[in-house]
Amino acid sequence: MFGSAAFDLACVADGSTDGCVILSNNPWDIAAGAVIVRESGGMVYDSDGSAHNVRSRHTIAGNDLTAKELVAMVGQAHTEDG
C-alpha cells in the first residue's frame, strides 16, 4: 500500500507493482484505478473471486495469475480467521 488506492492500482497497471489488495473500498477511490488496470491488460476481482464492480467489498488486482493467487490467499486468510 502506497497510501492511495488509485496510486496502488496505477502501479499495478504500469507494472511497477505485481498486485495489490485493497480491503476498504469506496467506489470513488477504486473506479478509475480499476479501469486503468483493465485497460492495461490486468485483472480486478472482488475477494470472492468475482469480477470487481462498484458494489464489490474488496479490490484485488494484478495480472491474471497474480490476481487469482491473491484472491486465494485472501480467501484462505478469511477462512482461517473464522
C-alpha atoms as one frame of an Amber mdcrd trajectory, in Angstrom:
protein
   0.000   0.000   0.000   1.316   3.377  -1.020  -1.405   5.337   0.755  -3.802
   5.832  -2.138  -5.978   3.166  -3.751  -5.796   4.989  -7.099  -1.994   5.110
  -6.956  -1.774   1.447  -5.893  -3.887   0.450  -8.894  -1.905   2.708 -11.248
   1.289   0.955 -10.089  -0.291  -2.404 -10.962  -1.309  -1.043 -14.363   2.186
   0.215 -15.220   3.861  -2.952 -13.944   5.837  -1.388 -11.101   3.801  -3.500
  -8.631   2.796  -7.105  -9.271  -0.540  -6.841  -7.489  -2.476  -5.152  -4.736
  -5.162  -5.966  -2.201  -7.460  -3.190  -1.011  -9.824  -4.256   1.746 -11.619
  -0.973   2.379 -13.443   0.094  -0.760 -15.215   3.264  -1.648 -16.319   3.322
  -5.283 -14.871   6.811  -5.791 -11.456   5.580  -4.614 -11.372   2.497  -6.822
 -13.324   3.127 -10.046 -10.722   4.972 -12.132  -7.873   2.734 -10.995  -9.828
  -0.422 -11.804 -10.461   0.863 -15.331  -6.773   1.694 -15.770  -5.734  -1.800
 -14.627  -8.203  -3.450 -17.007  -7.177  -1.237 -19.925  -3.526  -2.194 -19.327
  -4.430  -5.892 -19.570  -4.685  -6.588 -15.836  -7.479  -8.203 -13.879  -9.538
  -6.799 -10.997 -11.530  -9.081  -8.694 -13.550  -8.908  -5.501 -12.212 -11.092
  -2.680 -14.713 -13.846  -3.532 -13.149 -14.170  -6.999 -15.985 -12.467  -8.854
 -15.331  -9.661 -11.302 -14.902  -6.360  -9.487 -17.731  -3.824  -9.778 -18.925
  -0.735  -7.896 -20.655  -2.905  -5.264 -17.554  -5.019  -4.544 -16.457  -5.162
  -0.933 -12.755  -5.554  -1.714 -10.387  -4.950  -4.617  -7.698  -7.387  -5.723
  -5.729  -6.502  -8.841  -2.791  -7.816 -10.826  -2.078  -9.835 -13.911  -4.406
 -12.815 -14.236  -2.125 -15.257 -12.382  -1.101 -12.853  -9.613  -4.643 -11.608
  -9.010  -6.016 -15.153  -8.763  -3.244 -16.107  -6.309  -4.048 -13.048  -4.198
  -7.756 -13.929  -4.213  -6.864 -17.426  -2.976  -4.599 -16.057  -0.214  -7.228
 -13.577   0.980  -9.837 -16.337   0.946  -7.560 -18.646   2.934  -6.803 -15.921
   5.477 -10.535 -15.228   5.837 -11.252 -18.957   6.365  -8.511 -19.272   8.975
  -9.727 -16.138  10.749 -13.122 -17.573  11.310
